[in-house]
Short mmCIF file of C-alpha atoms in Angstrom, two decimals:
data_model
loop_
_atom_site.label_atom_id
_atom_site.label_comp_id
_atom_site.label_asym_id
_atom_site.label_seq_id
_atom_site.Cartn_x
_atom_site.Cartn_y
_atom_site.Cartn_z
CA MET A 1 19.45 45.01 -5.62
CA HIS A 2 20.16 44.59 -1.92
CA GLY A 3 19.49 42.29 1.00
CA LYS A 4 17.57 39.07 0.59
CA GLU A 5 16.96 39.48 -3.14
CA ALA A 6 20.67 39.85 -3.84
CA GLU A 7 21.45 36.78 -1.71
CA LEU A 8 18.87 34.76 -3.64
CA LEU A 9 20.33 35.83 -6.98
CA LEU A 10 23.87 35.04 -5.82
CA ALA A 11 22.68 31.59 -4.72
CA GLY A 12 21.31 31.11 -8.23
CA PHE A 13 24.66 31.98 -9.78
CA ILE A 14 26.48 29.64 -7.38
CA TYR A 15 24.08 26.83 -8.37
CA VAL A 16 24.72 27.45 -12.07
CA ALA A 17 28.49 27.65 -11.52
CA ARG A 18 28.47 24.34 -9.65
CA CYS A 19 26.45 22.65 -12.41
CA LEU A 20 28.88 23.89 -15.04
CA ALA A 21 31.92 22.85 -12.99
CA GLU A 22 30.48 19.33 -12.67
CA GLY A 23 29.48 19.17 -16.33
CA ASP A 24 25.82 18.84 -15.36
CA THR A 25 24.22 21.11 -17.93
CA ALA A 26 20.71 19.56 -18.02
CA PRO A 27 19.39 21.48 -14.94
CA VAL A 28 20.59 24.84 -16.18
CA ARG A 29 19.24 24.11 -19.64
CA ARG A 30 15.86 23.51 -18.05
CA MET A 31 16.19 26.95 -16.44
CA GLY A 32 16.07 28.43 -19.95
CA LEU A 33 19.79 29.02 -20.54
CA GLY A 34 21.04 28.21 -24.04
CA TRP A 35 24.55 27.20 -25.00
CA PRO A 36 25.73 30.78 -25.79
CA ALA A 37 24.58 31.94 -22.34
CA LEU A 38 26.23 28.94 -20.66
CA ARG A 39 29.54 29.65 -22.40
CA ALA A 40 29.31 33.29 -21.33
CA LEU A 41 28.51 32.34 -17.72
CA ASN A 42 31.48 29.99 -17.67
CA ARG A 43 33.79 32.94 -18.40
CA LEU A 44 32.40 35.25 -15.70
CA GLY A 45 34.55 36.28 -12.78
CA LEU A 46 33.34 37.27 -9.31
CA GLY A 47 33.33 40.96 -10.22
CA ASP A 48 31.17 40.25 -13.27
CA VAL A 49 28.67 38.30 -11.15
CA LEU A 50 28.41 41.13 -8.61
CA ARG A 51 27.80 43.66 -11.39
CA LEU A 52 25.03 41.44 -12.80
CA VAL A 53 23.44 41.25 -9.35
CA ARG A 54 23.43 45.08 -9.12
CA GLN A 55 22.03 45.44 -12.63
CA ALA A 56 19.22 43.01 -11.82
CA ALA A 57 17.68 45.71 -9.60
CA THR A 58 16.61 47.66 -12.70
CA ALA A 59 16.63 44.88 -15.32
CA PRO A 60 15.59 41.61 -13.63
CA PHE A 61 16.44 38.45 -15.54
CA LEU A 62 15.87 35.66 -13.00
CA GLU A 63 12.47 34.51 -11.78
CA ILE A 64 12.05 31.89 -9.04
CA ARG A 65 8.57 30.56 -8.39
CA PHE A 66 6.79 27.53 -6.96
CA ASP A 67 4.88 24.97 -8.99
CA ARG A 68 1.85 25.13 -6.71
CA ALA A 69 0.34 21.79 -7.77
CA ALA A 70 3.65 19.92 -7.42
CA PHE A 71 4.42 21.67 -4.14
CA GLN A 72 1.01 20.71 -2.74
CA ARG A 73 1.65 17.07 -3.65
CA GLN A 74 4.97 17.19 -1.82
CA LEU A 75 3.31 18.74 1.24
CA GLU A 76 0.70 15.96 1.27
CA ARG A 77 3.45 13.34 0.95
CA LEU A 78 5.36 14.97 3.80
CA GLU A 79 2.25 14.96 5.99
CA ALA A 80 1.67 11.26 5.26
CA GLN A 81 5.30 10.51 6.20
CA ARG A 82 4.95 12.51 9.42
CA GLN A 83 1.77 10.66 10.36
CA ALA A 84 3.42 7.31 9.65
CA GLU A 85 6.36 8.25 11.87
CA ASP A 86 4.02 9.34 14.68
CA GLN A 87 2.15 6.04 14.37
CA ARG A 88 5.38 4.04 14.46
CA LEU A 89 6.48 5.79 17.67
CA ALA A 90 3.03 5.28 19.24
CA LEU A 91 3.15 1.58 18.36
CA LEU A 92 6.58 1.27 19.94
CA GLN A 93 5.29 2.90 23.11
CA GLY A 94 2.56 0.25 23.07
CA ASP A 95 5.30 -2.43 23.15
CA ALA A 96 4.91 -3.42 19.49
CA PRO A 97 7.26 -6.25 18.48
CA GLN A 98 9.68 -5.77 15.61
CA ALA A 99 7.72 -8.22 13.45
CA LEU A 100 4.66 -5.96 13.59
CA LEU A 101 6.62 -2.84 12.65
CA HIS A 102 8.33 -4.73 9.84
CA ALA A 103 4.96 -5.85 8.48
CA LEU A 104 3.57 -2.30 8.58
CA PHE A 105 6.60 -0.13 7.74
CA GLY A 106 9.44 -2.46 6.75
CA THR A 107 11.29 -1.55 9.96
CA THR A 108 14.52 -3.52 10.28
CA LEU A 109 15.78 -4.97 13.55
CA LYS A 110 18.53 -2.35 13.71
CA GLU A 111 16.01 0.46 13.18
CA TYR A 112 13.70 -1.10 15.75
CA TYR A 113 16.29 -1.06 18.52
CA GLY A 114 17.37 2.41 17.47
CA TYR A 115 13.81 3.69 17.92
CA ARG A 116 13.54 1.98 21.29
CA ARG A 117 16.71 3.72 22.46
CA LEU A 118 15.36 7.03 21.14
CA LEU A 119 12.20 6.60 23.21
CA GLY A 120 14.13 5.43 26.27
CA LEU A 121 12.43 2.03 26.21
CA GLY A 122 15.60 0.04 26.65
CA PRO A 123 16.38 -3.40 25.21
CA CYS A 124 13.80 -6.15 24.96
CA ALA A 125 13.88 -9.85 24.18
CA GLU A 126 12.12 -10.72 20.93
CA ARG A 127 10.57 -13.90 22.23
CA ARG A 128 7.22 -15.56 21.71
CA PRO A 129 4.66 -14.28 24.23
CA ARG A 130 2.73 -16.74 26.34
CA ALA A 131 -0.55 -18.00 24.93
CA PRO A 132 -3.32 -15.62 26.10
CA ASP A 133 -5.90 -16.69 28.64
CA ASP A 134 -9.64 -16.61 28.00
CA ALA A 135 -10.11 -13.12 29.43
CA THR A 136 -7.41 -11.71 27.16
CA LEU A 137 -8.85 -13.48 24.12
CA ARG A 138 -12.31 -12.18 24.90
CA ALA A 139 -11.08 -8.59 25.35
CA VAL A 140 -9.10 -8.52 22.10
CA TRP A 141 -11.81 -10.31 20.11
CA GLN A 142 -14.53 -7.94 21.31
CA ALA A 143 -12.37 -4.91 20.42
CA TRP A 144 -11.53 -6.52 17.07
CA GLN A 145 -15.20 -6.90 16.20
CA ALA A 146 -16.20 -3.51 17.65
CA HIS A 147 -13.76 -1.79 15.29
CA GLY A 148 -14.91 -3.86 12.31
CA LEU A 149 -11.47 -5.34 11.72
CA ASP A 150 -12.92 -8.61 10.46
CA ARG A 151 -14.20 -6.70 7.42
CA LEU A 152 -10.94 -5.04 6.31
CA PRO A 153 -9.84 -6.28 2.87
CA ASP A 154 -6.15 -5.47 3.48
CA GLY A 155 -5.96 -6.32 7.16
CA PRO A 156 -5.37 -3.98 10.10
CA GLN A 157 -3.36 -0.80 9.55
CA PRO A 158 -1.32 1.12 12.17
CA GLU A 159 -4.34 3.07 13.42
CA HIS A 160 -6.26 -0.19 13.95
CA TYR A 161 -3.51 -1.72 16.09
CA LEU A 162 -3.38 1.46 18.14
CA ALA A 163 -7.17 1.32 18.58
CA LEU A 164 -6.94 -2.29 19.83
CA HIS A 165 -4.16 -1.35 22.23
CA ARG A 166 -6.12 1.59 23.64
CA ALA A 167 -9.40 -0.32 23.85
CA THR A 168 -7.93 -3.29 25.70
CA GLY A 169 -4.97 -1.79 27.54
CA LEU A 170 -2.96 -4.81 26.41
CA SER A 171 0.56 -4.87 25.04
CA LEU A 172 0.81 -4.97 21.26
CA ARG A 173 3.20 -7.86 21.81
CA THR A 174 0.14 -9.80 23.00
CA ILE A 175 -2.26 -8.42 20.38
CA TRP A 176 -0.05 -8.97 17.32
CA PRO A 177 -0.10 -12.82 17.18
CA LEU A 178 -3.89 -12.82 17.58
CA ALA A 179 -4.37 -10.19 14.88
CA ARG A 180 -2.05 -12.09 12.56
CA ALA A 181 -3.95 -15.35 13.10
CA TRP A 182 -7.35 -13.75 12.61
CA THR A 183 -6.21 -11.84 9.53
CA ALA A 184 -4.70 -14.96 7.97
CA LYS A 185 -7.80 -17.08 8.60
CA ARG A 186 -10.38 -14.29 8.41
CA ALA A 187 -13.05 -13.89 11.06
CA PRO A 188 -15.10 -16.82 12.34
CA HIS A 189 -18.30 -17.62 10.50
CA PRO A 190 -21.30 -15.81 12.03
CA SER A 191 -22.68 -19.20 12.99
CA ALA A 192 -19.96 -19.61 15.65
CA PRO A 193 -21.71 -20.29 18.96
CA SER A 194 -20.19 -17.27 20.73
CA ALA A 195 -17.54 -14.62 20.41
CA GLU A 196 -15.46 -16.44 23.01
CA GLY A 197 -15.79 -19.77 21.22
CA GLY A 198 -15.14 -18.13 17.88
CA CYS A 199 -11.93 -16.47 18.92
CA ARG A 200 -10.74 -19.59 20.74
CA THR A 201 -11.34 -21.64 17.56
CA MET A 202 -9.39 -19.15 15.52
CA ILE A 203 -6.20 -19.47 17.60
CA THR A 204 -6.01 -23.19 18.27
CA ASP A 205 -2.73 -23.09 16.41
CA TYR A 206 -1.45 -20.03 18.29
CA ASN A 207 1.72 -21.78 19.37
CA ALA A 208 2.50 -22.62 15.74
CA LEU A 209 2.73 -18.93 14.76
#
């Protein structure tokens, strides 16, 4: 056995040797090695291992394979993590406050400022934004209703905040307090006289947030 196959087999022996040296026999037992084989492996020298690697070319004894179902689940999990990271960076570029990222991802203040440095956004003051004017309220409320966010059972998710930001062109630092108020109180009753009046009613306590 030569080349890549020999390197793979040697890596397997190194893994087994490390497990034995650390007294961690459960993994190698799961590989199908019984106690007699483990005791024999523990006595092998480097020369013995190299001879076993050469003999494996004609009498293979180690098989390495993927559990396709388990591997697919891990790939799907990895893709979900990658999408979440992309969304977090996009939200930061939309000037999302730390409170929003903490609500969505559990992002700590230290992580928040670390991400901002990574993106070259620089420091920012985590202060309460000014109460929005009527034009801002109207823009956010219309986008909120257009995307059906008043009907979400679990409240807006990262993609919804990004949609609001792109639809209105407003900072997420402005959008977040409104979204939080509307989510907490739900949408106005359809009998509200107008969208403008409805959204104004829903944030009369904006400054208390």
